[in-house]
mmCIF file with all atom_site columns, C-alpha atoms in Angstrom:
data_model
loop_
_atom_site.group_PDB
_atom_site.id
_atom_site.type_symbol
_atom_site.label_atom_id
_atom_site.label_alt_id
_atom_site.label_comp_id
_atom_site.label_asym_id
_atom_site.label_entity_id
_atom_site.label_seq_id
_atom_site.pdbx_PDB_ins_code
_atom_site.Cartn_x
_atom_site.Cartn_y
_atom_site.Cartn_z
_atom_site.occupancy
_atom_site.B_iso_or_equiv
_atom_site.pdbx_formal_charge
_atom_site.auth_seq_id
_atom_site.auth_comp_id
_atom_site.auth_asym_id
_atom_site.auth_atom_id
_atom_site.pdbx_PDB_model_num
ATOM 1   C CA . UNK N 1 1   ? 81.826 -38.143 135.624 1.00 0.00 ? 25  UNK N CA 1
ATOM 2   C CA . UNK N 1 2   ? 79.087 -39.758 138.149 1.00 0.00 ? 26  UNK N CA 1
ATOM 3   C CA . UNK N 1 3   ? 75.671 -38.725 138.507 1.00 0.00 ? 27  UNK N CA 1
ATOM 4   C CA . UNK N 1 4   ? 76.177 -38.789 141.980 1.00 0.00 ? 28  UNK N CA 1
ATOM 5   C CA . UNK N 1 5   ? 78.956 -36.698 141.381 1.00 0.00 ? 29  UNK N CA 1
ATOM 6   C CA . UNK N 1 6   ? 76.902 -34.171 139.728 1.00 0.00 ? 30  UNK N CA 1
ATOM 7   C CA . UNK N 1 7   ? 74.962 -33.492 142.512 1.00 0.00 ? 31  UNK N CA 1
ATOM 8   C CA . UNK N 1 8   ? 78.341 -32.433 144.122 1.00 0.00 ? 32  UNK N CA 1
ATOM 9   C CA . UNK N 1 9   ? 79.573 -29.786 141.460 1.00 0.00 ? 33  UNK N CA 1
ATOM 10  C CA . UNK N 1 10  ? 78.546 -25.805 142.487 1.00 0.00 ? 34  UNK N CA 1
ATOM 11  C CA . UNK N 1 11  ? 75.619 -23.861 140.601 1.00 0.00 ? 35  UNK N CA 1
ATOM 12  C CA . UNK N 1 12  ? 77.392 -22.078 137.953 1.00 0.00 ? 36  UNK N CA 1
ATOM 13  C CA . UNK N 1 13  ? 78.556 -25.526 136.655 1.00 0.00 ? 37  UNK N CA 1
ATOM 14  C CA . UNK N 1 14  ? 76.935 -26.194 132.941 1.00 0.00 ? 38  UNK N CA 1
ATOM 15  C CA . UNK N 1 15  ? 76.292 -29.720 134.832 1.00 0.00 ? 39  UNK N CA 1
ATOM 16  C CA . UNK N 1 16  ? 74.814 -28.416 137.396 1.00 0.00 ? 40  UNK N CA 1
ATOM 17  C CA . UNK N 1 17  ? 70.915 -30.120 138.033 1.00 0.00 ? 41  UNK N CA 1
ATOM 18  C CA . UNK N 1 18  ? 68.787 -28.253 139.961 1.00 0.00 ? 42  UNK N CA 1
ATOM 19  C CA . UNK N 1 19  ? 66.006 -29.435 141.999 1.00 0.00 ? 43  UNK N CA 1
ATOM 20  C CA . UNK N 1 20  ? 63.074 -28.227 139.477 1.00 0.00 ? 44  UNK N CA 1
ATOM 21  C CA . UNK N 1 21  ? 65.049 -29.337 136.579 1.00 0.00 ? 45  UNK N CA 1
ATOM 22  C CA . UNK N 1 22  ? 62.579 -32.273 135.038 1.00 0.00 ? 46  UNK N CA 1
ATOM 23  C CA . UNK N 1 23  ? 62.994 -34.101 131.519 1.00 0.00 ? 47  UNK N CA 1
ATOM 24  C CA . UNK N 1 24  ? 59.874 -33.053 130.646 1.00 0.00 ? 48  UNK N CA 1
ATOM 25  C CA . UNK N 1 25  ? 60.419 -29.240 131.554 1.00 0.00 ? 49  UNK N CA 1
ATOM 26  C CA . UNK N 1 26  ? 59.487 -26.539 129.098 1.00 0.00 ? 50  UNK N CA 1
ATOM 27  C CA . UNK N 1 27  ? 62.285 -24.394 128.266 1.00 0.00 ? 51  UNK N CA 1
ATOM 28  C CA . UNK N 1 28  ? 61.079 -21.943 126.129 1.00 0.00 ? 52  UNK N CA 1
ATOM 29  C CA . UNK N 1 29  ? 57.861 -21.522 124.529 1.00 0.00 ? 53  UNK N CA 1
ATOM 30  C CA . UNK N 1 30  ? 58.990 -21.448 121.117 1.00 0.00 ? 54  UNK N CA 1
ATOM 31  C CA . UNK N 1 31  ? 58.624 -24.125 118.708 1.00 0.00 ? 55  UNK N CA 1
ATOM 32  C CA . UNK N 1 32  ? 61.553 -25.040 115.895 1.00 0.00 ? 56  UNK N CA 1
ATOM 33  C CA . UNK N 1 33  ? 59.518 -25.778 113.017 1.00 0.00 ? 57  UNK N CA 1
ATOM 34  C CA . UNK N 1 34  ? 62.060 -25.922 110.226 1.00 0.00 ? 58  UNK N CA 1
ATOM 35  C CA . UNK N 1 35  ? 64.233 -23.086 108.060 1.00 0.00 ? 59  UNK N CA 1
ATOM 36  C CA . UNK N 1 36  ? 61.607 -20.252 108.294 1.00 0.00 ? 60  UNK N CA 1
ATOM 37  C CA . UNK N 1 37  ? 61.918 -20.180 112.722 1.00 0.00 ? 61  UNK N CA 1
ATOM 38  C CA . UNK N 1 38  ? 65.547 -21.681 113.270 1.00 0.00 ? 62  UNK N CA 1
ATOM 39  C CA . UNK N 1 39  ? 67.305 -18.295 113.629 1.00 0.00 ? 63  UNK N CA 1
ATOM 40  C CA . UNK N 1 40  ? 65.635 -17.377 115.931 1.00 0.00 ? 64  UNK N CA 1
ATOM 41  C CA . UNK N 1 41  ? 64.874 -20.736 117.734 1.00 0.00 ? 65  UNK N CA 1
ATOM 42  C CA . UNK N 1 42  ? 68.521 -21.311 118.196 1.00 0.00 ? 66  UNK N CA 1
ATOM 43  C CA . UNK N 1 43  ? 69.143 -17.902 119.832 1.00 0.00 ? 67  UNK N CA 1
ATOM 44  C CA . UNK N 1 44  ? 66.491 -18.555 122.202 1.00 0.00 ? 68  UNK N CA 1
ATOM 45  C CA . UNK N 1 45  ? 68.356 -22.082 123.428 1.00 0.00 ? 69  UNK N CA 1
ATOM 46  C CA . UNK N 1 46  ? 72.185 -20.830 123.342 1.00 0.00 ? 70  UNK N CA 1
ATOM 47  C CA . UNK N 1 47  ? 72.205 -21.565 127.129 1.00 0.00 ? 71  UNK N CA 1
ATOM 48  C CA . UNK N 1 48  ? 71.133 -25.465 125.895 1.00 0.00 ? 72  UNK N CA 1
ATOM 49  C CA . UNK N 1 49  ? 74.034 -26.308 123.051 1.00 0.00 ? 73  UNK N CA 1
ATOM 50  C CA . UNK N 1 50  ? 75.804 -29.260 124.751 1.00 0.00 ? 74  UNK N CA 1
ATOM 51  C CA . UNK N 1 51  ? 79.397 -30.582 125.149 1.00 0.00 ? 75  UNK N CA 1
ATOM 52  C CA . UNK N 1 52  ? 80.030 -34.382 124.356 1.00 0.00 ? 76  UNK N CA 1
ATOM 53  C CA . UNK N 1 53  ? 80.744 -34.504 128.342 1.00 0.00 ? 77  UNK N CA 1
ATOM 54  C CA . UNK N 1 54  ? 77.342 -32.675 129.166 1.00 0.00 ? 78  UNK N CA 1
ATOM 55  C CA . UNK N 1 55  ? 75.064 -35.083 126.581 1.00 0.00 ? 79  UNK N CA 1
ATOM 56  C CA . UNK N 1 56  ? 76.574 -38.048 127.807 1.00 0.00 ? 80  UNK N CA 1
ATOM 57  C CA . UNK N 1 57  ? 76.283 -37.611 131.790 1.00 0.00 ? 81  UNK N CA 1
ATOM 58  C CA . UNK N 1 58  ? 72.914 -35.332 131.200 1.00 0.00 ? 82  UNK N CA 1
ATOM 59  C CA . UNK N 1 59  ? 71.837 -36.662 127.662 1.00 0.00 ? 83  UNK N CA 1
ATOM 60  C CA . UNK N 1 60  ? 68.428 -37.887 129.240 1.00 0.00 ? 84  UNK N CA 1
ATOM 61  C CA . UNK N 1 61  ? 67.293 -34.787 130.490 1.00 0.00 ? 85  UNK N CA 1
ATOM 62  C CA . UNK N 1 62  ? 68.782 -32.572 127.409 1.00 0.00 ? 86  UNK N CA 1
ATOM 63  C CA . UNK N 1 63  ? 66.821 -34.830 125.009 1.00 0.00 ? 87  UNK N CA 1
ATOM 64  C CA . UNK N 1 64  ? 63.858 -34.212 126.571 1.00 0.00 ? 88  UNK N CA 1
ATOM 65  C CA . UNK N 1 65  ? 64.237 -30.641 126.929 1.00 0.00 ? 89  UNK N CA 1
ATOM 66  C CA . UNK N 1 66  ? 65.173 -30.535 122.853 1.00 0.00 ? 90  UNK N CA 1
ATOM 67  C CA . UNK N 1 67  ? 62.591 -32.641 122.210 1.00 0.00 ? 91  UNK N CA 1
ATOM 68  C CA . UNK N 1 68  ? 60.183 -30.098 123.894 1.00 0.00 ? 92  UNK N CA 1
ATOM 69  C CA . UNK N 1 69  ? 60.970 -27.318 122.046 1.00 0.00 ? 93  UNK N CA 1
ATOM 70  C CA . UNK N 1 70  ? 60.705 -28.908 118.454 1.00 0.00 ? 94  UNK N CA 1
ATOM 71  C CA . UNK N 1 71  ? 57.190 -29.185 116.553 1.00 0.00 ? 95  UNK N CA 1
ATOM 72  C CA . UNK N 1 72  ? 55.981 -32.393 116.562 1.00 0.00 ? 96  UNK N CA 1
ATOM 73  C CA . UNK N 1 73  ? 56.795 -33.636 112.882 1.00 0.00 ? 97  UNK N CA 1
ATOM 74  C CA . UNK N 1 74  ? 60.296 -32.788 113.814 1.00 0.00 ? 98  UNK N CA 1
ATOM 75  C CA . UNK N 1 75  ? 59.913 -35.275 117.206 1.00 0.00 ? 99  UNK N CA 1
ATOM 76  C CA . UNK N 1 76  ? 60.520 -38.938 115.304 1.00 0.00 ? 100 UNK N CA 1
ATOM 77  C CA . UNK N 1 77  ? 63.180 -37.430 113.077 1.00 0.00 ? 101 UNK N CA 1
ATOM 78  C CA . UNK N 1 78  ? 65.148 -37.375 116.236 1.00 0.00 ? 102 UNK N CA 1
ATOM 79  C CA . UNK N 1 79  ? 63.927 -40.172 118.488 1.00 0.00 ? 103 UNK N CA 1
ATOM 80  C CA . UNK N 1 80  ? 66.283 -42.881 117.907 1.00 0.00 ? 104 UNK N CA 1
ATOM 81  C CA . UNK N 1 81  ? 69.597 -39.978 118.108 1.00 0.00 ? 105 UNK N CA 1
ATOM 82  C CA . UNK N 1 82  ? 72.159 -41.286 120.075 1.00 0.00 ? 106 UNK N CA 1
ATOM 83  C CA . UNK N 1 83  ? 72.975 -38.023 121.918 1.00 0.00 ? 107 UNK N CA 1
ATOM 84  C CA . UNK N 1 84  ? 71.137 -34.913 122.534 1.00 0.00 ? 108 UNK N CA 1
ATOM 85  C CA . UNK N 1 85  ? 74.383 -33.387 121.276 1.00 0.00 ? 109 UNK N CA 1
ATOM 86  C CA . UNK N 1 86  ? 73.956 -35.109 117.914 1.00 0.00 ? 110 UNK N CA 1
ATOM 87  C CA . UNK N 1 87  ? 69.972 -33.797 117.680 1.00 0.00 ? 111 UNK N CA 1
ATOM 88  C CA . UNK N 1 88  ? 71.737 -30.250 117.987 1.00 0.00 ? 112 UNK N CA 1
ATOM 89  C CA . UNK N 1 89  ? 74.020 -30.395 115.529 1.00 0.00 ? 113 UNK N CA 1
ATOM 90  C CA . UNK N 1 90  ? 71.777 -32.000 112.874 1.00 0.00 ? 114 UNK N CA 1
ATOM 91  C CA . UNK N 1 91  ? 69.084 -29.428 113.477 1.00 0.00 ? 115 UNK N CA 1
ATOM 92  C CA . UNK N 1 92  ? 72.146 -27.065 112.877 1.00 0.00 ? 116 UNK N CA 1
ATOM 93  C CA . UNK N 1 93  ? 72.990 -28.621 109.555 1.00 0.00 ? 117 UNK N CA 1
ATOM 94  C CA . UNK N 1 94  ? 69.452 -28.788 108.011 1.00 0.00 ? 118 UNK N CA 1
ATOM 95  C CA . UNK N 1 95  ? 68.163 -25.331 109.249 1.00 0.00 ? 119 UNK N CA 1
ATOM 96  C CA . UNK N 1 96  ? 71.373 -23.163 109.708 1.00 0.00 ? 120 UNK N CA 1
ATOM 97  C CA . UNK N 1 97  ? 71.150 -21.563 105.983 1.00 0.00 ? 121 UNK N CA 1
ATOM 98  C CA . UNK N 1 98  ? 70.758 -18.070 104.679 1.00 0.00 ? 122 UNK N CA 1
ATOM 99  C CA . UNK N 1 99  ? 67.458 -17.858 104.191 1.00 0.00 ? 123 UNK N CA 1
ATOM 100 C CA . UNK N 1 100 ? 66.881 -15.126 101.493 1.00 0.00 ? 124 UNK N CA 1
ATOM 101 C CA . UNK N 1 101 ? 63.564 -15.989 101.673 1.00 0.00 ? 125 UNK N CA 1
ATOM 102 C CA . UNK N 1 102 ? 62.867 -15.935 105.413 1.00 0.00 ? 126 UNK N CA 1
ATOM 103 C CA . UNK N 1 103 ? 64.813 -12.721 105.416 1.00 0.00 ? 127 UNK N CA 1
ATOM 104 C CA . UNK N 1 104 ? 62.244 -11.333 102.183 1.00 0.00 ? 128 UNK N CA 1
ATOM 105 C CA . UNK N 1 105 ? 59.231 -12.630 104.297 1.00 0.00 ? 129 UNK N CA 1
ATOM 106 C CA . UNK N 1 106 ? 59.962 -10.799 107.152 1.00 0.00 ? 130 UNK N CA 1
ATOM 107 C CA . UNK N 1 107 ? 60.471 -7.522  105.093 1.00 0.00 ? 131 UNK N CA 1
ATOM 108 C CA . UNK N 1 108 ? 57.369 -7.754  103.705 1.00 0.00 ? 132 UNK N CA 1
ATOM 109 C CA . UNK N 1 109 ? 55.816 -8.410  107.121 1.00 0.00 ? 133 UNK N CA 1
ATOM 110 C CA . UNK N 1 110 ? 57.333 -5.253  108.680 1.00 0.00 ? 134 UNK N CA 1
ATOM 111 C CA . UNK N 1 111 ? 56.035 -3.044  105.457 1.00 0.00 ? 135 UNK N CA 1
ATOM 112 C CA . UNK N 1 112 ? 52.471 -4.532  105.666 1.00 0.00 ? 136 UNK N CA 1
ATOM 113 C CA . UNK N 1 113 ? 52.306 -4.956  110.169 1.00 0.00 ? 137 UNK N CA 1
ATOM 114 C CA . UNK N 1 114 ? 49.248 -1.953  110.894 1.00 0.00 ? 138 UNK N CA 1
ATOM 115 C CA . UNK N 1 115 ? 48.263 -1.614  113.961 1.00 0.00 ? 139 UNK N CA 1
ATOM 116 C CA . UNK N 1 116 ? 44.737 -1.642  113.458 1.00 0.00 ? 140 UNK N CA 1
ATOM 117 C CA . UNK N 1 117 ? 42.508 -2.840  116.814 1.00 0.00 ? 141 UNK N CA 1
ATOM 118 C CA . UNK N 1 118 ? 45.728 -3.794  118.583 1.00 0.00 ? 142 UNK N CA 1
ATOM 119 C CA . UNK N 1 119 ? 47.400 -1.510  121.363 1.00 0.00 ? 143 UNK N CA 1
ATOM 120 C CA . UNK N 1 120 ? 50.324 0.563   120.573 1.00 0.00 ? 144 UNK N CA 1
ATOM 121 C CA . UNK N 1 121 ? 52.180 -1.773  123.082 1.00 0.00 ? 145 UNK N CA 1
ATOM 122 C CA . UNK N 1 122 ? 51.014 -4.971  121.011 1.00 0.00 ? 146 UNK N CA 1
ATOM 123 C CA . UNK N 1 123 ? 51.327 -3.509  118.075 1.00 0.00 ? 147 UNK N CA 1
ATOM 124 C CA . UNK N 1 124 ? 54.938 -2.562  118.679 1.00 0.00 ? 148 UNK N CA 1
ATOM 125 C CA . UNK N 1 125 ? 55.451 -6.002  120.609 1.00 0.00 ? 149 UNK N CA 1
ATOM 126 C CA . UNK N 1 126 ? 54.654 -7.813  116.673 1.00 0.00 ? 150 UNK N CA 1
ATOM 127 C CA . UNK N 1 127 ? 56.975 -5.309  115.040 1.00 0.00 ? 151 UNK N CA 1
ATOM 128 C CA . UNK N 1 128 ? 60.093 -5.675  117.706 1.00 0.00 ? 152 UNK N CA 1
ATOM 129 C CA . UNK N 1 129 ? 59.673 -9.825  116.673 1.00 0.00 ? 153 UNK N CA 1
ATOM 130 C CA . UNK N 1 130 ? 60.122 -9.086  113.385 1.00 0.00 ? 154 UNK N CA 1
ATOM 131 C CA . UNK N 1 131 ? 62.799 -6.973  113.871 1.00 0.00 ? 155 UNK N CA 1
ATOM 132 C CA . UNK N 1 132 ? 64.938 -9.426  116.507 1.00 0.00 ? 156 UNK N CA 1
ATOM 133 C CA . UNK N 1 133 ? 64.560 -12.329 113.962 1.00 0.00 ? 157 UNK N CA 1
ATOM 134 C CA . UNK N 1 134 ? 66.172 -10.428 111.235 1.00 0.00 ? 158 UNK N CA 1
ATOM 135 C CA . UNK N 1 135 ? 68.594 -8.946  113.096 1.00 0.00 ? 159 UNK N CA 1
ATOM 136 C CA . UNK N 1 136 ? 69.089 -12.414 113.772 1.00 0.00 ? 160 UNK N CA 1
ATOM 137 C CA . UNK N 1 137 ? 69.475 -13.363 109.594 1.00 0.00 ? 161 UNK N CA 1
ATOM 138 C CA . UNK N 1 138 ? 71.191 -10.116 109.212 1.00 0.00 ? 162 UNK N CA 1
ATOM 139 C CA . UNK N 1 139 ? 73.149 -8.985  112.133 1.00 0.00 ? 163 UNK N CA 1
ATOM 140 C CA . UNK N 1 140 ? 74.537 -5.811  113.432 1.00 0.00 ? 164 UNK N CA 1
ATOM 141 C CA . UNK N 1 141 ? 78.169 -4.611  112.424 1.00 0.00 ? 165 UNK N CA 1
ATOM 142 C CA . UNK N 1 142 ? 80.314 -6.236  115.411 1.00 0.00 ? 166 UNK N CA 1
ATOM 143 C CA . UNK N 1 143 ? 82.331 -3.327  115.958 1.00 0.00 ? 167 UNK N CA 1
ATOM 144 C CA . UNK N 1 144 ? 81.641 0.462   116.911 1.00 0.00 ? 168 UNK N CA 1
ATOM 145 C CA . UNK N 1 145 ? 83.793 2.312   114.545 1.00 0.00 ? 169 UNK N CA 1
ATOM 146 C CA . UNK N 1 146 ? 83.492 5.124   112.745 1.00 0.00 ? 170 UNK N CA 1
ATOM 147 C CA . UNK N 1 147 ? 82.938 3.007   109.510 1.00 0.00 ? 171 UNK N CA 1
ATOM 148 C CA . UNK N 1 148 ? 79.776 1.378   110.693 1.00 0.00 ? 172 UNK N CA 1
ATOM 149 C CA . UNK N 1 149 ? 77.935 4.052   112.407 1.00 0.00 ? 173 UNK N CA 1
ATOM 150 C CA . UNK N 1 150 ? 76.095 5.625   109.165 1.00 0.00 ? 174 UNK N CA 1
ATOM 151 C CA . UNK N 1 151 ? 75.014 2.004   108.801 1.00 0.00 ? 175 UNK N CA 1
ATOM 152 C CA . UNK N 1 152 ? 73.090 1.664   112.132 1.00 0.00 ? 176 UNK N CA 1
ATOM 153 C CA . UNK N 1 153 ? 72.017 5.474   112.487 1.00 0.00 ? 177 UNK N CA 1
ATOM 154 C CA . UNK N 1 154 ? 70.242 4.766   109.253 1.00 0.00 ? 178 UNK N CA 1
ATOM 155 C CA . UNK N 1 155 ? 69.122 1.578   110.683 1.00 0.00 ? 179 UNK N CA 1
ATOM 156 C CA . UNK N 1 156 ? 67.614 3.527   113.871 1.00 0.00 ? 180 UNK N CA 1
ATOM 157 C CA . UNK N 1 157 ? 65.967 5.936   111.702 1.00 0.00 ? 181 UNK N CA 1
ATOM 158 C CA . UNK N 1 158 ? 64.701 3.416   109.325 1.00 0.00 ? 182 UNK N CA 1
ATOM 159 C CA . UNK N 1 159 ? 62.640 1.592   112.622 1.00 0.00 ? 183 UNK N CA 1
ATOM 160 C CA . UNK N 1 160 ? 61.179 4.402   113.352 1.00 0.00 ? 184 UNK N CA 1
ATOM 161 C CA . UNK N 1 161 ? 59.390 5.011   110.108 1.00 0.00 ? 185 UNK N CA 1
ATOM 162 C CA . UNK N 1 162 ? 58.582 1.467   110.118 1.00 0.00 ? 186 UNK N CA 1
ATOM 163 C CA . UNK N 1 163 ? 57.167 1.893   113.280 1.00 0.00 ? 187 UNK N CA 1
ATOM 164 C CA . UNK N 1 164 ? 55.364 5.301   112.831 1.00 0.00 ? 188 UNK N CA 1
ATOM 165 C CA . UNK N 1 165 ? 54.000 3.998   109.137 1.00 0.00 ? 189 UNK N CA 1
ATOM 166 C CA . UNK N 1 166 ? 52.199 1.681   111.143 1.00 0.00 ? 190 UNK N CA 1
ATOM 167 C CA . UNK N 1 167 ? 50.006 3.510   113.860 1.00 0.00 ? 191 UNK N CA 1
ATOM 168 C CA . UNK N 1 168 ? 46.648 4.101   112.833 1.00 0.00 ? 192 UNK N CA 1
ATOM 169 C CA . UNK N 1 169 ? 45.840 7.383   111.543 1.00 0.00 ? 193 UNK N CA 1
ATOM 170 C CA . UNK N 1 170 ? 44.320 8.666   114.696 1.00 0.00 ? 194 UNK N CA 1
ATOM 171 C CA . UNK N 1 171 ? 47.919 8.928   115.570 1.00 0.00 ? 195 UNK N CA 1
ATOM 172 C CA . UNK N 1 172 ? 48.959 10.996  112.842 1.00 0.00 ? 196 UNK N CA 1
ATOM 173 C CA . UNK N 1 173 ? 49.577 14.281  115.518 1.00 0.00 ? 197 UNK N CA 1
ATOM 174 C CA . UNK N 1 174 ? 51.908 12.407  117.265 1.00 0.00 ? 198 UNK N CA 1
ATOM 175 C CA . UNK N 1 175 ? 53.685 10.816  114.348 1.00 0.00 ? 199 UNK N CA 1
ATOM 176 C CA . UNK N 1 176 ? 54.179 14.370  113.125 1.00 0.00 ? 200 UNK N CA 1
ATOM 177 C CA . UNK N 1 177 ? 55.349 15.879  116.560 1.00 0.00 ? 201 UNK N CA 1
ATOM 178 C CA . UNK N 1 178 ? 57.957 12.522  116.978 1.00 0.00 ? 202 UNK N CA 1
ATOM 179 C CA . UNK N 1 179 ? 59.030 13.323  113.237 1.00 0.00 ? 203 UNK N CA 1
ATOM 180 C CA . UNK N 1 180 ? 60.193 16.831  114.073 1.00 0.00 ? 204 UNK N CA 1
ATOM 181 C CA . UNK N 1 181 ? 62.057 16.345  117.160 1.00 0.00 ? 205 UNK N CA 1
ATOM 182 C CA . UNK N 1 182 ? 65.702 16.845  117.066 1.00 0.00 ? 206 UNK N CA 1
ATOM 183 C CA . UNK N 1 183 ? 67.718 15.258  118.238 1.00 0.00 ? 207 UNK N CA 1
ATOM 184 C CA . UNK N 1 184 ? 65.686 12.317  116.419 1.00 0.00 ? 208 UNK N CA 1
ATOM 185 C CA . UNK N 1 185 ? 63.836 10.207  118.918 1.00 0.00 ? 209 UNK N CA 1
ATOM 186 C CA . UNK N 1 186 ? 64.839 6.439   118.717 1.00 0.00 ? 210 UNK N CA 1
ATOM 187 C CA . UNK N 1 187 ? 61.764 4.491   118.112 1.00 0.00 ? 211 UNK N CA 1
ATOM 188 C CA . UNK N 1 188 ? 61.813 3.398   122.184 1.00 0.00 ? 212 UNK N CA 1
ATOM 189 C CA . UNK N 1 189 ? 61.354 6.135   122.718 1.00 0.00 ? 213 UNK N CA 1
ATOM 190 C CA . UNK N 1 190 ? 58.822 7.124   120.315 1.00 0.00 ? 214 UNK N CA 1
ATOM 191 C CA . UNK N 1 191 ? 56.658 4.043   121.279 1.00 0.00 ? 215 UNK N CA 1
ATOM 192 C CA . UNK N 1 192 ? 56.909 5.601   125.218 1.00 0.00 ? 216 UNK N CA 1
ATOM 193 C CA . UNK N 1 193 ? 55.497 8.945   123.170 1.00 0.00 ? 217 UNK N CA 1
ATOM 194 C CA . UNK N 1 194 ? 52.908 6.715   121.570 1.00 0.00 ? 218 UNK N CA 1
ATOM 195 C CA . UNK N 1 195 ? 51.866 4.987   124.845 1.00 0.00 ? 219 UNK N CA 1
ATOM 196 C CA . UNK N 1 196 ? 51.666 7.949   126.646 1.00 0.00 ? 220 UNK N CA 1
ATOM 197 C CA . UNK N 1 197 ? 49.579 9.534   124.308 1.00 0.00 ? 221 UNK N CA 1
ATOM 198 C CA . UNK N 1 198 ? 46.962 6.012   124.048 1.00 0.00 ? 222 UNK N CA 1
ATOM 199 C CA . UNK N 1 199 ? 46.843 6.614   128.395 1.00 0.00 ? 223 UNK N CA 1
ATOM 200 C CA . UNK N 1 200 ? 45.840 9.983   127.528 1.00 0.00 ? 224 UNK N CA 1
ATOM 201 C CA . UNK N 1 201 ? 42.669 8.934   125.332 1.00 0.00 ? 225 UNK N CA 1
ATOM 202 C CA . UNK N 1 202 ? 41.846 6.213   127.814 1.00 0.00 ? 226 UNK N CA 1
ATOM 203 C CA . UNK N 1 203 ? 41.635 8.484   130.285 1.00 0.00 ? 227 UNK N CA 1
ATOM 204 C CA . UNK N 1 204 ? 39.849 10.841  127.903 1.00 0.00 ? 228 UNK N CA 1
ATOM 205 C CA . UNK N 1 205 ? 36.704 8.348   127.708 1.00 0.00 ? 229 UNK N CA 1
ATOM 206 C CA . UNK N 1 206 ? 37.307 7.135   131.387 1.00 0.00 ? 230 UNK N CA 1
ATOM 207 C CA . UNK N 1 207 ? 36.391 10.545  132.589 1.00 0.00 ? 231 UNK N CA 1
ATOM 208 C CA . UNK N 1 208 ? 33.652 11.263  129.611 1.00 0.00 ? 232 UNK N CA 1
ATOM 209 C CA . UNK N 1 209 ? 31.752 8.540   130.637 1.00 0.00 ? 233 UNK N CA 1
ATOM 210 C CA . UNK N 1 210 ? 31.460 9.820   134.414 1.00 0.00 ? 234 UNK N CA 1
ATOM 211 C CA . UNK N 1 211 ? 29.962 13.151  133.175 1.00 0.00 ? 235 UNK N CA 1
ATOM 212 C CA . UNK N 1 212 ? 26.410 11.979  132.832 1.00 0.00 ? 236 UNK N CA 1
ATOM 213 C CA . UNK N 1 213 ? 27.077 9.889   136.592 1.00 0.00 ? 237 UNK N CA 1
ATOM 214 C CA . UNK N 1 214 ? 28.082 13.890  138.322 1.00 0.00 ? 238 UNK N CA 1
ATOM 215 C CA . UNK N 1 215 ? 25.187 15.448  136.276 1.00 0.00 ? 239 UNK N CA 1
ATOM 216 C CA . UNK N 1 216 ? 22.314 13.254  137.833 1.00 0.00 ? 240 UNK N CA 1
ATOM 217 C CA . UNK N 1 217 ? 24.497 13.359  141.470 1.00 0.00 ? 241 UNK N CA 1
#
């Protein structure tokens, strides 16, 4: 296949080149930096894994965007690759592994994560990472049968403590009130709870600090 005859094929083509598409545009903001990030890294650039057909017709363009998305000791491990389709499948066989240690790492992240100065909304923003990578590492039961539903209620239930563990203990009212709710709350829904509740106290001080303004009016 032509370039020119690229320009020719409709949108939902995988060849497809749009007008903004650039061989130095950004992708994705996430950088591969070896073992520890590939999970995840990969998942982000599924839409990117090439054909022979696509690398060869579009291999300038898909280098580039690869090469973007890689830290930069990783860069002249690749540069003289023939094919942006060969780049992807050696980054597959040095990093694709399962990483017992990536997957212990992130456990211990999850049981140490407090949410300290940050928001609820960051704090939960750090946790849900952690999470998605190792779901990532350790995925989900594929099928929803009866066998593997005890598995992911307890894994529902299990977020949620992670999640309430971590709020600061000026939160410890609503952890209590989420941890007696039945049905049990999913812990989306428990961070809304949480986030309402932060509003709440915002507001709390918003309108304390006018008092003193409406006394002197």
């Amino acid at each position: 296949m032509a370039i020119d005859e690229i320009a020719q094929l409709p949108r939902n083509h995988p060849l497809f080149l749009r007008d903004s598409d650039a061989p130095g545009t950004t992708l994705i903001s996430l950088k591969l930096t070896g073992l520890e990030n590939y999970a995840i890294w990969s998942r982000a650039n599924e839409g990117c894994t090439v054909s022979e057909e696509q690398s060869r017709v579009c291999g300038r363009y898909m280098f580039s965007w690869l090469s973007n998305t890689v830290a930069g000791e990783l860069v002249p491990s690749i540069m003289y690759s023939s094919s942006a389709k060969k780049v992807w499948d050696e980054f597959k066989e040095r990093f694709d592994k399962d990483n017992l240690t990536r997957i212990y790492q992130l456990w211990a992240e999850i049981a140490s994560l407090k949410q300290g100065t940050e928001s609820v909304t960051s704090y939960f923003s750090k946790m849900k990472d952690l999470w998605d990578e190792l779901d990532i590492l350790t995925p989900l039961p594929s099928c929803d049968c009866e066998e593997s539903r005890p598995y992911v209620e307890h894994l529902v239930r299990q977020r949620l403590l992670q999640f309430l563990m971590g709020l600061n203990e000026s939160y410890s009212q609503v952890r209590s009130n989420i941890l007696q709710r039945r049905p049990v709350l999913s812990v989306n829904q428990a961070y809304v709870v949480a986030i309402e509740d932060e509003s709440q106290r915002t507001l709390g001080v918003l309108e304390s600090n006018k008092e003193p303004l409406t006394m002197l009016a």
